[in-house]
Amino acid sequence: MKFDTPATTNPIDQLKIIGKPTDRIDGPLKTTGKAPYAYERHEVVPNQAYGYVIGAAIAKGRIIAIDLADAKASPGVLAIVTAENAGTLNKGRFNTAKLLGGPEIEHYHQAIAVVVAETFEQARAAAALVKVDYARGKGRFDLAAAKDTASPPPENEFSGKPDTAVGDFAAAFTAAPVRLDATYTTPDQSHAMMEPHASIAAWQGDKLTLWTSNQMINWGKGDVARTLGIPKENVRLDSPYLGGGFGGKLFVRADAILAALGAKAAKRPVKVALARPLMANNTTHRPATIQRIRIGATRDGKITAIGHEGWSGDLPGGGPETAVNQTRMLYAAPNRMTATRLAVLDLPEGNAMRAPGEAPGLMALEVAMDEMAEKLGMDPVEFRILNDTQVDPEQPGRRFSQRRLVECLKTGAERFGWDKRAKPGSRREGRWLVGMGVAAAFRNNLLTKSAARVRLDDKGVVTVETDMTDIGTGTYTIIAQTAAETMGLPLDKVMVRLGDSDFPVSCGSGGQWGANNSTAGVYAACMKLREAVAQKLGFNTAEAVFTDGQVRAGNRSVALREAARGGEVVAEDFIEYGDLDKKYQQSTFASHFVEAAVDAFTGEIRIRRMLAICAAGRILNPKAARSQVIGAMTMGAGAALMEELAVDKRFGFFVNHDLAGYEVPVHADIPHQEVIFLDETDPMSSPMKAKGVGELGICGVGAAVANAIYNATGVRVRNYPITLDKLLDKLPDVA
Amino acid sequence: MKSFTYERADAPAEAAAAAMRTPGSRFIAGGTNLLDLMKLEIETPAHLIDVNRLALDKIEPMSDGGLRIGALVRNTDLAADARVRRDYALLSRALLAGASGQLRNRATTAGNLLQRTRCPYFYDTNQPCNKRTPGSGCAAIGGFNRTLAVIGASEACIATHPSDMAVAMRALDATIETVRPDGKTRTVAIVDFYRAPGSTPHLETALEPGELITAVTLPKPVGGTHIYHKVRDRASYAFALISVGAIIQRDGSGRVALGGVAYKPWRVEAAEAEMPRGARAVTTALLAGAKPTHENAFKLLLVERTLSAALAQARA
Amino acid sequence: MVKVSFKVNGQARALELDTRTTLLDALREHLRLTGTKKGCDHGQCGACTVIVEGRRINSCLSLAVMHEGDSITTIEGLGTPEKMHPMQAAFVTHDGYQCGYCTPGQICSAVAVLNEIKAGVPSHVSADLTARPHVSVDEIRERMSGNICRCGAYSNIVDAITEVAGRKA
């Protein structure tokens, strides 16, 4: 199905099942421990051995020698794979550094070997016996120091243009009566999903199966094949459940490749999970940024010039953190510029983490807006509303398909009691300084092809098969809702099978594109199934109504299952898109409101209230969508208050590389969270009229927290995370 | 984890004797720190002596009005004990500020005292660390040391002791009872228990090889308002940046011990004479001679302000 | 290798294990009870929480051999998809999970937390140490803080536990 004209009324609009808050259909499995994750699939293949991954002890340099003698002689050891005996390995299309390093080492904890043994305990013990001699090389580990060497990164499908300009920013900024010129920093962050990267590999002849934990099955299949130098059709990936991803499992990682190599060497199936202390340096992370923002405005608050420059670093060949991109779209201003610069750093590989670009970008931009509002003596909500735009500011002829940011801000302000916000540092409750903050959120809606297959059996059950993944987003349920709605069935008559590369290729899970595209693909397949069913049952497709398990037209009604009496009816189709996303800018919007309290003595920060108002197209399952948003708000709170991979600039690694050192929010950090979805459909997005919310939810949260802390204390911190030591010496005297 | 042999001990003296008999022995009780370190081969015992079945899990009143706490009393039970909650609230508060419910259910009184540092360089076996590998150097000095010691450190080591419980024990003048491999018992005041790092940071306590902690005793209650204020980067389940354990009497006198600033719970009795003059005076005396790094210098002000908060709370 | 016997979910189990085997790996790799999760293997996340002798512990920081004779309850022992424990059902109703990986640990912890409050065990946020604690959102949040949920389902998890606590009372 090609989607190239705006959606009109279709079976989804019945909203009998779509749009209803629905318990997850995989809930009973997940809450009883029966949902199988990658490492624990004992039943898929017998005789699984255990692989343990060794990471490089240096950040840059080379291995002079590896002594495997003791490890090989250790009890239970079956095989050890290093770059020396692994054969030729290519680099995956989506990898910046090699997944098996040696002799060159590109970053700290880059995998250099996998030890395979009969048991986990044996593999781990033997791994500690591998002796490696390194020649340490000179690396670049300090973004601030490397900033001046940064250059415009090459443009690719994810990064956007390194430089943009409209009007004359420099002149307009200089001429503006009210100006802000401020620099902000965000640190390196870790996905820290709860399930470590894990895979079981088994070879059958030259065919490889990987039971793994991967967000993008088709990318993964391609990159496994490419890395190992085998045909793509010889690789199968299966990933029905993922214990979180957040972008950290978009790509094939060392667990998969080393399980495959280990299985080949040991001549039996091998399972590998990355040890938690290895994950932060071995896998990808969200890169740190330095961001300079300049805003010029008239005295009555109209922005006349807005400029946003962003610097980040990555390994050679890597990409930038595109922190400036939202600034091209979010506010009106006749004169504007953005610039993205990338430095070469020898820290571990930077890459996408939940809302790459916007998450750190809005942490800076939306604090800048708060600072600017204060300079203007304006309410920050009003300031944002005044500078709203309904068109792409770079191409004023191009409208947003939907843009209800103003309504998000107004609704939020009313619900939150924004009018009670006091002057900075003026509201005190006992030992607590209390303040409120607001931020706008913006994240694009991306359209990408997605396919599915649907099968109707003689029990009247529809089974959906697609290589789409559910990374906690609720995909199983919204796909079931889509099929049920389209086929006129109750939810329990739909089965959903995901994550197998033998199924039709979907959009996968990333960039908050999963919900809209994958369900649109299922919708397309179901519409094809309706045709086949109608034909089988002798209905005119255009007249047939699918409802309550029946197919009806005029006064004739036949049970849907009758169509499968002679055998399964199968249909497969995909959604693909025309140029509606070129004609219209498709984005999602939200406002975030936060109340924070700061201990006047110690600077300890507690978030008291959080509210998000989202405008993101049709919400397919308000229950799961709300969870996506509260989860993203939680991660945004972590980014604001505590998350930072600490860089050792001498040795070039993230020092706090476990879950005790890299602190993420716990229960006690997070208050009750409220989420409101504006009632919206976007006919430009797909037949589902939906968009995404999973990344929108994190956008702007950090800034709202930062602005609330400022409002509470009168202390402005421009370097995240806002830990108490950055406030302490500026808090009121208590002695 | 290196392989090891395992035995269960039935009596304290027997456990201590067993430890001398088998080279490379370690006692295991809760295991919440030892196993963590064994997985990383920071601890590599050849033999584990499981002391969980020793009858050291009682909390008993003593004739002098104090309390004897068995070495195996779990942190949860110690914190929940009615006498501790009433008379030694500081101890209960400190325990409850530490770790998580799950960990407190396993962690023992003796094990808590014997926790090793959470310095990230100690935990990363690729990095030099004099505590882990004597003579290899200290990567924390000049590295990421925001959480590390501001006082009592040496050129060889700037690790902190991570225990919350020990801070309360220090303020309460606890005494540690032990049994040695020869069956003889002795007591060590907590003030004498932790060794300064000097040039031998791998030697952490006064315990001799094979010596087993059997109990911790507390002198009779001293009254006052008990406050344990642990300051950390998140609201729970995190190690302290600093903590202040204070017992404040009505007349303004009191005791103060600090966590997160040194290799041991930090208390200077002489500084407590400054209590009536306020937090700044106490802190100045308490942390005299502190040598913070660029990254952890904030701890000095944080101690002062946290103590201010405690004093204000006691007044209220 | 050592022999160890314990009860898991009411069933007697006898194993011969490498001494190094944690309770977590004994459950997951040897008994194939994979509902209990390995998130960090170092006591830093709570995904491995099980209930031993009525108390919740991190099974990753305990050797299997140290549990001779113990009674262990895992997520599989609380309920099944067909017959869920009230806490499991409440997690589904309140969407108290997303990816599901920390969920068994959260649920085991939640069940134990309500028992701890009932038994009068105080917490860091109990205002009066000498009084009996009671269920409140602050008590639940503090006591559940040893179970990290990176998906950030906390707000819903607290709702689920509050509902079960209310039902019990």
CSV table of C-alpha atoms in Angstrom, one decimal, chain B residues 1-6 8 28-33 35-36 39-40 48 50 52-53 74 76-77 79-80 85-86 89 92-93 96-97 100-106 118 232 234-237, chain C residues 2 4 19-20 22 41-46 49 55-58 60-63 65-68 109 116 120-133 142-143 145-148:
chain,number,residue,atom,x,y,z
B,1,MET,CA,36.0,-15.8,39.9
B,2,LYS,CA,38.7,-18.1,40.9
B,3,SER,CA,37.6,-21.5,42.0
B,4,PHE,CA,37.6,-22.1,45.8
B,5,THR,CA,36.7,-24.8,48.3
B,6,TYR,CA,33.9,-24.3,50.7
B,8,ARG,CA,30.4,-24.4,56.8
B,28,ILE,CA,31.6,-15.3,54.0
B,29,ALA,CA,28.4,-14.2,55.7
B,30,GLY,CA,26.0,-12.0,53.7
B,31,GLY,CA,28.4,-12.1,50.7
B,32,THR,CA,27.0,-8.8,49.4
B,33,ASN,CA,30.5,-7.2,49.0
B,35,LEU,CA,31.0,-12.0,46.0
B,36,ASP,CA,30.8,-8.7,44.1
B,39,LYS,CA,33.4,-11.8,40.4
B,40,LEU,CA,35.9,-9.2,39.4
B,48,LEU,CA,35.4,-19.9,51.8
B,50,ASP,CA,30.6,-19.9,55.5
B,52,ASN,CA,26.2,-18.0,58.5
B,53,ARG,CA,25.3,-20.8,60.8
B,74,ARG,CA,21.4,-8.6,59.5
B,76,THR,CA,17.5,-5.1,58.5
B,77,ASP,CA,17.1,-6.7,61.9
B,79,ALA,CA,17.7,-1.3,62.1
B,80,ALA,CA,14.3,-2.7,63.1
B,85,ARG,CA,15.2,2.4,67.3
B,86,ARG,CA,14.6,3.8,70.8
B,89,ALA,CA,18.3,5.8,66.6
B,92,SER,CA,19.0,2.6,62.9
B,93,ARG,CA,18.9,5.7,60.7
B,96,LEU,CA,18.3,2.4,56.7
B,97,ALA,CA,20.1,5.0,54.6
B,100,SER,CA,18.6,-1.4,49.5
B,101,GLY,CA,16.1,-3.6,51.3
B,102,GLN,CA,17.3,-6.6,49.6
B,103,LEU,CA,21.0,-6.0,50.5
B,104,ARG,CA,20.1,-5.1,54.1
B,105,ASN,CA,18.3,-8.4,54.4
B,106,ARG,CA,21.6,-10.2,53.7
B,118,ARG,CA,33.8,1.9,46.2
B,232,ARG,CA,23.9,11.6,47.7
B,234,ARG,CA,20.0,10.4,44.0
B,235,ALA,CA,17.4,10.0,46.6
B,236,SER,CA,18.1,6.4,47.5
B,237,TYR,CA,20.2,3.3,46.8
C,2,VAL,CA,29.3,-29.5,45.9
C,4,VAL,CA,23.1,-28.5,47.6
C,19,THR,CA,31.0,-23.7,44.3
C,20,ARG,CA,31.1,-20.5,42.3
C,22,THR,CA,25.3,-18.0,42.4
C,41,ASP,CA,25.3,-9.5,38.6
C,42,HIS,CA,26.7,-7.1,41.2
C,43,GLY,CA,23.8,-6.1,43.4
C,44,GLN,CA,23.3,-2.8,41.7
C,45,CYS,CA,19.9,-3.2,40.0
C,46,GLY,CA,17.5,-5.6,41.8
C,49,THR,CA,15.3,-10.3,43.5
C,55,ARG,CA,12.9,-12.2,52.8
C,56,ARG,CA,13.8,-10.6,49.5
C,57,ILE,CA,17.4,-10.8,48.6
C,58,ASN,CA,19.6,-10.2,45.5
C,60,CYS,CA,23.2,-12.6,42.3
C,61,LEU,CA,25.2,-11.8,45.5
C,62,SER,CA,24.5,-15.1,47.2
C,63,LEU,CA,26.2,-18.5,46.4
C,65,VAL,CA,25.6,-23.5,48.2
C,66,MET,CA,24.9,-21.0,51.0
C,67,HIS,CA,21.2,-21.9,50.7
C,68,GLU,CA,21.2,-25.5,51.9
C,109,SER,CA,10.3,-7.0,45.9
C,116,GLU,CA,8.0,-5.8,55.7
C,120,GLY,CA,6.9,-3.1,61.3
C,121,VAL,CA,10.3,-2.9,59.6
C,122,PRO,CA,11.1,0.9,59.4
C,123,SER,CA,12.6,2.6,56.4
C,124,HIS,CA,14.7,5.7,55.6
C,125,VAL,CA,11.6,7.8,55.2
C,126,SER,CA,9.7,6.6,58.3
C,127,ALA,CA,9.3,9.9,60.2
C,128,ASP,CA,9.0,8.3,63.6
C,129,LEU,CA,11.4,5.4,64.2
C,130,THR,CA,9.5,4.2,67.3
C,131,ALA,CA,6.1,4.1,65.6
C,132,ARG,CA,4.9,1.3,63.3
C,133,PRO,CA,5.3,2.2,59.7
C,142,GLU,CA,11.9,4.3,49.3
C,143,ARG,CA,11.6,0.6,49.9
C,145,SER,CA,14.4,1.9,45.4
C,146,GLY,CA,16.6,-1.2,45.2
C,147,ASN,CA,14.8,-2.2,42.0
C,148,ILE,CA,15.8,-0.1,39.1
